[in-house]
XYZ file of C-alpha atoms in Angstrom:
268
model
C -8.933 -24.209 65.775
C -10.155 -21.851 62.985
C -13.867 -21.303 62.602
C -14.992 -23.016 59.386
C -17.657 -20.359 58.995
C -15.199 -17.473 59.227
C -14.796 -15.189 56.178
C -11.156 -16.281 55.844
C -11.985 -19.981 55.519
C -14.818 -19.242 53.082
C -12.599 -17.152 50.766
C -12.598 -18.825 47.325
C -9.284 -19.969 45.903
C -8.332 -18.057 42.767
C -7.690 -20.411 39.882
C -4.531 -19.482 37.947
C -4.739 -18.811 34.241
C -3.261 -21.388 31.874
C -0.551 -18.879 30.954
C 0.539 -18.708 34.615
C 0.984 -22.471 35.017
C 4.282 -23.105 33.153
C 7.616 -22.680 34.929
C 9.320 -19.298 34.672
C 11.852 -20.455 32.064
C 9.103 -21.902 29.863
C 7.074 -18.696 30.084
C 10.145 -16.630 29.231
C 10.851 -18.891 26.240
C 7.306 -18.554 24.953
C 7.349 -14.790 25.406
C 10.552 -14.528 23.365
C 9.056 -16.836 20.729
C 5.940 -14.667 20.453
C 8.052 -11.517 20.072
C 10.141 -13.193 17.396
C 7.122 -14.473 15.469
C 5.570 -10.989 15.524
C 8.651 -9.356 13.958
C 7.750 -7.448 10.752
C 9.867 -7.161 7.628
C 10.586 -3.932 5.744
C 7.168 -4.118 4.082
C 5.340 -4.480 7.369
C 4.569 -8.183 6.881
C 5.253 -10.454 9.830
C 7.876 -12.953 8.748
C 6.033 -15.839 10.357
C 2.749 -15.041 8.604
C 4.052 -16.475 5.321
C 2.006 -19.532 4.383
C 4.853 -21.220 2.501
C 8.387 -21.436 3.846
C 11.173 -23.245 5.637
C 12.448 -22.984 9.199
C 15.627 -24.034 10.983
C 16.390 -24.602 14.670
C 19.761 -24.039 16.379
C 21.112 -25.124 19.762
C 22.946 -23.173 22.467
C 26.181 -23.231 20.448
C 24.498 -21.923 17.310
C 24.765 -25.433 15.877
C 21.994 -26.203 13.353
C 19.924 -29.130 14.576
C 16.727 -29.348 12.522
C 15.202 -28.069 9.264
C 11.556 -28.292 8.238
C 9.042 -26.949 5.743
C 5.414 -25.901 5.808
C 2.660 -24.576 3.593
C 0.196 -24.071 6.421
C 1.944 -20.947 7.854
C 5.371 -20.625 9.422
C 3.966 -19.285 12.696
C 1.644 -22.269 13.097
C 4.267 -24.878 12.308
C 7.005 -23.430 14.532
C 4.599 -23.036 17.442
C 3.424 -26.601 16.990
C 7.000 -27.776 17.427
C 8.021 -25.513 20.296
C 4.889 -24.943 22.390
C 2.149 -27.441 21.546
C 4.829 -30.068 20.815
C 2.370 -31.939 18.580
C 4.802 -33.027 15.883
C 6.432 -36.343 15.087
C 9.899 -34.900 15.673
C 9.044 -33.948 19.261
C 6.745 -36.863 20.051
C 9.324 -39.397 18.872
C 12.025 -37.690 21.025
C 14.034 -36.770 17.936
C 13.949 -33.057 18.712
C 14.379 -31.818 22.284
C 12.595 -28.467 22.590
C 14.896 -27.516 25.485
C 17.843 -27.641 23.071
C 16.336 -25.044 20.738
C 17.901 -21.648 21.432
C 17.426 -19.933 18.061
C 15.093 -20.201 15.091
C 15.409 -18.961 11.508
C 12.570 -18.375 9.049
C 12.791 -18.495 5.238
C 9.413 -17.342 3.857
C 8.429 -17.739 0.203
C 6.256 -14.673 -0.211
C 5.799 -15.272 -3.941
C 3.633 -18.296 -3.145
C 1.105 -16.475 -0.950
C -2.397 -17.494 -1.931
C -1.209 -20.547 -3.840
C -3.317 -23.656 -3.183
C -1.587 -26.148 -0.919
C -1.849 -28.887 -3.525
C -0.117 -26.902 -6.296
C 2.640 -29.213 -7.580
C 4.956 -26.470 -8.843
C 4.716 -24.637 -5.520
C 5.481 -27.873 -3.674
C 8.560 -28.357 -5.854
C 9.711 -24.820 -5.012
C 9.186 -25.550 -1.327
C 11.118 -28.816 -1.580
C 13.975 -27.024 -3.353
C 14.184 -24.362 -0.636
C 14.026 -26.928 2.158
C 16.803 -28.999 0.604
C 18.925 -25.878 0.059
C 18.486 -24.777 3.703
C 19.238 -28.356 4.772
C 22.500 -28.381 2.752
C 23.417 -24.998 4.265
C 22.801 -26.406 7.751
C 24.910 -29.492 7.029
C 27.746 -27.318 5.714
C 27.649 -25.189 8.880
C 27.388 -28.103 11.305
C 30.562 -29.165 13.114
C 29.358 -32.752 12.682
C 28.166 -32.332 9.080
C 24.833 -33.820 10.170
C 21.618 -32.623 11.801
C 18.650 -34.300 13.487
C 16.194 -34.711 10.610
C 14.621 -38.150 10.626
C 13.618 -37.630 7.004
C 16.154 -36.038 4.704
C 14.357 -33.483 2.501
C 13.636 -34.501 -1.102
C 16.786 -34.116 -3.189
C 16.408 -30.993 -5.314
C 18.622 -28.667 -7.308
C 20.026 -26.175 -4.769
C 18.775 -22.612 -5.040
C 20.037 -19.328 -3.523
C 18.604 -18.804 -0.069
C 16.120 -15.925 0.257
C 16.224 -13.284 2.945
C 15.658 -14.839 6.332
C 14.990 -13.841 9.926
C 17.003 -15.472 12.711
C 16.377 -14.777 16.375
C 17.333 -15.837 19.898
C 14.633 -17.502 21.999
C 16.583 -17.687 25.268
C 16.913 -14.877 27.784
C 20.234 -14.403 29.653
C 19.002 -15.996 32.889
C 17.734 -19.132 31.143
C 20.866 -19.363 29.015
C 23.037 -19.184 32.136
C 21.077 -22.047 33.698
C 20.223 -24.357 30.812
C 23.431 -23.553 28.968
C 25.725 -24.904 31.689
C 27.700 -27.813 30.179
C 26.802 -30.287 32.920
C 23.090 -29.540 32.526
C 23.322 -29.860 28.751
C 25.178 -33.168 29.026
C 22.568 -34.570 31.405
C 19.720 -33.335 29.225
C 21.261 -34.712 26.037
C 21.932 -38.050 27.698
C 18.263 -38.148 28.678
C 17.297 -37.383 25.079
C 19.444 -40.258 23.820
C 17.874 -42.536 26.421
C 14.329 -41.547 25.455
C 15.043 -41.925 21.761
C 16.559 -45.348 22.423
C 13.430 -46.275 24.372
C 11.237 -45.298 21.415
C 13.273 -47.566 19.136
C 13.154 -50.388 21.678
C 9.432 -50.108 22.464
C 8.218 -49.668 18.904
C 10.688 -52.097 17.369
C 9.790 -51.184 13.798
C 11.074 -47.640 13.362
C 12.526 -45.827 10.376
C 16.166 -46.003 9.397
C 16.100 -42.230 9.811
C 15.230 -42.486 13.485
C 18.124 -44.876 14.053
C 20.379 -42.473 12.142
C 19.295 -39.620 14.420
C 20.074 -41.791 17.450
C 23.679 -42.138 16.245
C 23.968 -38.402 15.549
C 22.587 -37.543 18.989
C 25.085 -39.953 20.553
C 27.899 -38.206 18.671
C 26.631 -34.835 19.867
C 26.554 -36.149 23.449
C 30.070 -37.583 23.193
C 31.423 -34.307 21.814
C 29.760 -32.242 24.546
C 31.129 -34.548 27.263
C 34.595 -34.525 25.687
C 34.553 -30.728 25.506
C 33.619 -30.581 29.186
C 36.522 -32.869 30.060
C 38.897 -30.778 27.969
C 37.749 -27.607 29.733
C 38.210 -29.234 33.149
C 41.745 -30.236 32.191
C 42.588 -26.893 30.612
C 42.813 -28.262 27.066
C 41.263 -26.920 23.849
C 38.001 -28.406 22.651
C 38.437 -31.587 20.620
C 38.424 -31.333 16.844
C 35.119 -32.882 15.698
C 36.581 -33.690 12.267
C 39.342 -35.707 13.879
C 37.164 -37.286 16.547
C 34.060 -38.206 14.546
C 33.398 -39.332 11.000
C 29.608 -39.243 10.990
C 29.332 -40.377 7.377
C 31.336 -43.488 8.269
C 28.866 -44.138 11.093
C 25.535 -43.459 9.369
C 26.217 -43.214 5.639
C 25.340 -40.202 3.504
C 23.073 -37.579 5.050
C 22.458 -35.923 1.684
C 19.822 -38.370 0.447
C 17.697 -41.220 1.720
C 18.315 -44.819 0.799
C 16.012 -46.128 -1.961
C 14.250 -48.372 0.557
C 13.390 -45.446 2.839
C 12.328 -43.242 -0.074
C 9.859 -45.842 -1.277
C 8.439 -46.362 2.206
C 7.971 -42.643 2.952
C 6.848 -41.345 -0.427
C 3.270 -41.060 0.810
C 4.100 -39.347 4.100
C 2.436 -35.978 4.844
C 4.211 -32.880 3.577
C 4.622 -31.317 7.001
C 6.586 -34.017 8.865
């Protein structure tokens, strides 16, 4: 029986720092994210320090999955999605942070110092977001991504220089990137998103659209896994899925949804 008064029993327990609490894969992800966000451009400016800009997320296959805009600072907005997870897209289970393997930043340096309420600057931001969104749609195998709200329709503009980087180290990619793990995780995402729709009842048409797109993404991943197990090529997504036939156009919102979201905050 140890003596309660012994020096060993009286030794205080060291409390871990907050940074030491997350699992190893989460800490590795956040370290890679910090390195990426601290990357400077040719003029010595950190890409993520731009106050106005657009960002895009990609999954483990390089498939675009989400596009957003901000005029509060790219670094702040991306971190809010991927670490603090205090955004509608994450809270509503639309975006699964564990699916994000790459991020791309499109800063608008010409708008630095512009007041956040400047209408012309907001129009420029909307135009860039819609242009990046169209680029993502064009490069998606499903011709659809996971935005609950389609960006405001704008005249497309040439995309500015961007920075794209990998947030996943080889060890994490080998684990999380395994098809069976990705299928299970995506199925869980579909289940959680379905639960949000069921529990809230009154949700946006956009959320229900995302639920269909996530289900298509799950079906394709499972079908690809079956094809690999049987020694067949991956299925052709164009032949297997017609997303527009399932959800309608993903290039603009319906008039009903536009009228109901016209007063929504800029950053969602």
